[in-house]
XYZ file of C-alpha atoms in Angstrom:
196
model
C 0.207 -6.441 -3.666
C 2.148 -4.013 -6.306
C -0.640 -3.074 -8.022
C -3.496 -2.166 -5.997
C -0.966 -2.133 -2.698
C 0.911 0.593 -4.215
C -2.145 3.169 -4.555
C -3.508 2.488 -1.163
C -0.188 2.252 0.738
C 0.643 5.873 -0.594
C -2.676 7.048 0.351
C -2.443 5.634 3.976
C 0.754 7.311 4.589
C -1.136 10.497 3.101
C -3.140 10.539 5.835
C -0.861 9.902 8.180
C 1.247 12.621 7.282
C -1.484 14.764 6.983
C -2.557 13.916 10.618
C 1.268 14.624 11.751
C 1.643 11.290 12.701
C 4.104 9.867 10.321
C 6.747 10.573 7.594
C 7.532 8.182 4.925
C 9.535 5.465 7.061
C 10.485 1.837 6.536
C 8.674 -0.080 9.108
C 10.069 -1.975 11.919
C 9.088 -4.977 10.141
C 6.649 -6.669 7.829
C 4.904 -9.928 7.874
C 2.588 -11.284 5.027
C 0.730 -14.303 4.873
C -1.776 -15.446 2.085
C -3.956 -18.266 0.770
C -3.584 -19.469 -2.895
C -6.547 -21.119 -4.470
C -4.831 -24.542 -5.241
C -6.490 -24.963 -8.621
C -5.251 -21.601 -9.793
C -2.418 -21.393 -11.954
C -1.424 -17.792 -10.949
C 1.459 -17.034 -8.890
C -0.535 -14.423 -6.883
C -2.624 -15.365 -3.783
C -6.229 -14.777 -4.141
C -5.999 -13.488 -0.093
C -3.033 -11.605 1.257
C -2.964 -9.997 4.520
C -0.119 -7.833 5.781
C 1.134 -6.278 8.727
C 3.631 -3.065 8.639
C 4.547 -2.672 12.166
C 5.794 0.813 13.464
C 6.798 1.987 17.002
C 3.256 3.345 17.552
C 0.871 2.211 14.807
C 0.661 -0.553 12.608
C -0.677 -0.605 8.653
C -2.723 -3.546 7.676
C -3.029 -4.255 3.919
C -5.569 -6.609 3.240
C -6.317 -8.079 -0.128
C -9.391 -10.356 -0.342
C -12.273 -11.642 -2.018
C -15.092 -10.158 0.142
C -14.852 -6.603 0.778
C -14.879 -4.201 3.388
C -16.982 -1.807 4.457
C -18.591 -2.082 1.105
C -16.342 -1.039 -1.264
C -14.279 -2.687 -3.774
C -11.210 -0.843 -2.811
C -9.950 1.611 -0.715
C -8.551 2.764 2.494
C -8.968 2.930 5.888
C -7.542 4.981 8.904
C -9.353 2.981 12.075
C -9.157 5.673 14.845
C -10.636 5.604 18.806
C -13.515 7.043 17.973
C -14.366 6.488 14.262
C -13.331 4.682 11.290
C -12.563 7.123 8.095
C -13.140 5.274 5.100
C -11.807 6.752 1.639
C -11.271 5.569 -1.979
C -12.000 7.210 -5.646
C -15.891 7.515 -4.975
C -15.936 8.989 -1.744
C -15.394 9.153 1.655
C -17.208 8.221 4.845
C -16.572 8.670 8.633
C -17.968 5.742 10.475
C -18.534 6.585 14.069
C -18.272 3.819 16.917
C -21.155 3.081 18.859
C -21.003 3.626 22.704
C -22.299 1.573 25.486
C -25.249 3.466 25.595
C -25.929 3.888 21.965
C -23.813 7.222 21.827
C -21.270 8.462 19.975
C -18.990 11.003 20.136
C -18.554 12.223 16.007
C -21.377 12.675 13.350
C -21.341 10.054 10.561
C -20.294 11.956 7.354
C -20.925 10.761 3.765
C -19.667 11.860 0.469
C -19.376 10.315 -2.845
C -17.901 11.342 -5.915
C -16.535 11.480 -9.286
C -14.550 14.177 -7.699
C -12.330 14.822 -10.565
C -13.577 13.919 -14.118
C -10.805 12.178 -16.317
C -8.583 11.265 -13.170
C -6.506 8.107 -14.643
C -6.667 10.198 -17.901
C -4.944 13.308 -16.354
C -3.071 11.263 -14.020
C -1.222 9.642 -17.430
C -1.275 12.851 -19.232
C 0.545 14.167 -16.573
C 3.106 11.361 -16.234
C 3.897 11.065 -20.247
C 4.101 14.931 -20.081
C 6.685 14.875 -17.477
C 8.913 11.926 -19.139
C 8.436 14.052 -22.459
C 9.720 17.215 -21.004
C 12.254 15.580 -18.773
C 10.759 17.357 -16.332
C 10.185 16.006 -12.149
C 6.718 17.927 -11.998
C 4.819 15.107 -12.071
C 1.386 15.175 -9.631
C 2.850 12.999 -7.720
C 6.683 12.731 -6.393
C 8.332 9.759 -7.769
C 9.776 9.061 -4.214
C 6.422 8.452 -2.907
C 6.058 5.849 -5.772
C 9.038 3.968 -4.862
C 8.503 4.137 -1.438
C 5.043 2.371 -1.782
C 6.415 -0.063 -4.182
C 9.220 -1.080 -2.235
C 6.931 -1.825 0.887
C 4.578 -3.778 -1.410
C 7.394 -5.825 -2.483
C 8.482 -6.188 1.194
C 4.591 -7.697 1.601
C 5.392 -9.954 -1.359
C 8.920 -11.317 -0.223
C 7.335 -11.654 3.436
C 4.646 -14.079 1.554
C 6.997 -15.995 -0.963
C 9.434 -16.532 1.983
C 6.935 -17.410 4.928
C 9.176 -15.183 7.330
C 8.998 -11.762 8.966
C 11.269 -9.184 6.926
C 12.978 -6.069 8.338
C 14.095 -4.089 5.456
C 17.956 -1.626 5.827
C 17.345 0.978 3.179
C 21.061 2.354 3.467
C 22.003 -1.131 2.409
C 18.784 -2.194 0.377
C 18.834 -5.248 1.641
C 17.287 -7.617 4.657
C 18.504 -7.573 7.519
C 19.551 -11.361 8.433
C 17.355 -12.955 5.739
C 19.199 -14.763 3.009
C 15.700 -16.482 1.716
C 14.244 -12.744 1.404
C 17.321 -11.238 -0.181
C 17.646 -13.381 -3.064
C 14.103 -11.788 -4.160
C 15.648 -8.221 -4.468
C 17.290 -8.753 -7.910
C 15.729 -11.119 -10.232
C 17.343 -13.959 -12.304
C 17.410 -12.742 -16.177
C 17.465 -15.118 -18.922
C 20.640 -14.748 -21.132
C 21.026 -12.940 -22.999
C 19.546 -10.166 -21.181
C 20.829 -8.874 -17.618
C 20.734 -5.765 -15.387
C 22.247 -2.578 -16.625
C 24.053 -0.905 -14.128
C 23.549 2.619 -12.735
C-alpha cells in the first residue's frame, strides 16, 4: 500500500478537505487484511483491503486484481446520492438509481488527459525544489508524510494481523508491541539509522 496507496489516500483526503468534511488527522484505528499468493516469493500481498476508521466516516483502501468502476486505479467518494470516481484519466459521477428508476443527480463523465507531461512536471518540480533548497513543491511534503504514515499503518496491521491505533505525538502504536517493532527497521552492520 505504500506505492499507489500513498497517492490515492492523499487524493481521498483532498476530496474530504474540499467538502469541508475532514482535515488530515490520524484515524481512530486501522485494520487491514490481505491475501498473498502462496506460490509467490514476493512479500507484497496480491489483494489487500484496509479500513481507516474515523468518527463520522471511514476510508476503505482496496488493492486487488479485479478493478472497480472499470478503472485500473483511482479513488471513489461514495455518498448518499451518487459515487464520484476520479483518477488521472478523468472523473465520473455515478448516480444511485432509486426504486422507481429515478436518480437525484445527473450522471457526468469527463476524460482527459488533464495535463500534458504530468509525471514529468511533477518530477521536475521535485528536483527543482531539492536543487534550490526550496519548500515550493506542487504538493507539500507534509501531505506526503501523512499519506505515507497511513499506508505504513495499513501494512503493519496486515503483517501483525491486528487492529492498530497510532499516537502521532509519541510516533508509536498504542498497546501493540508487535506493531511497534515495524517502526524502525533492523539494519545490517555496519549500517544504522542516522540520528536527527
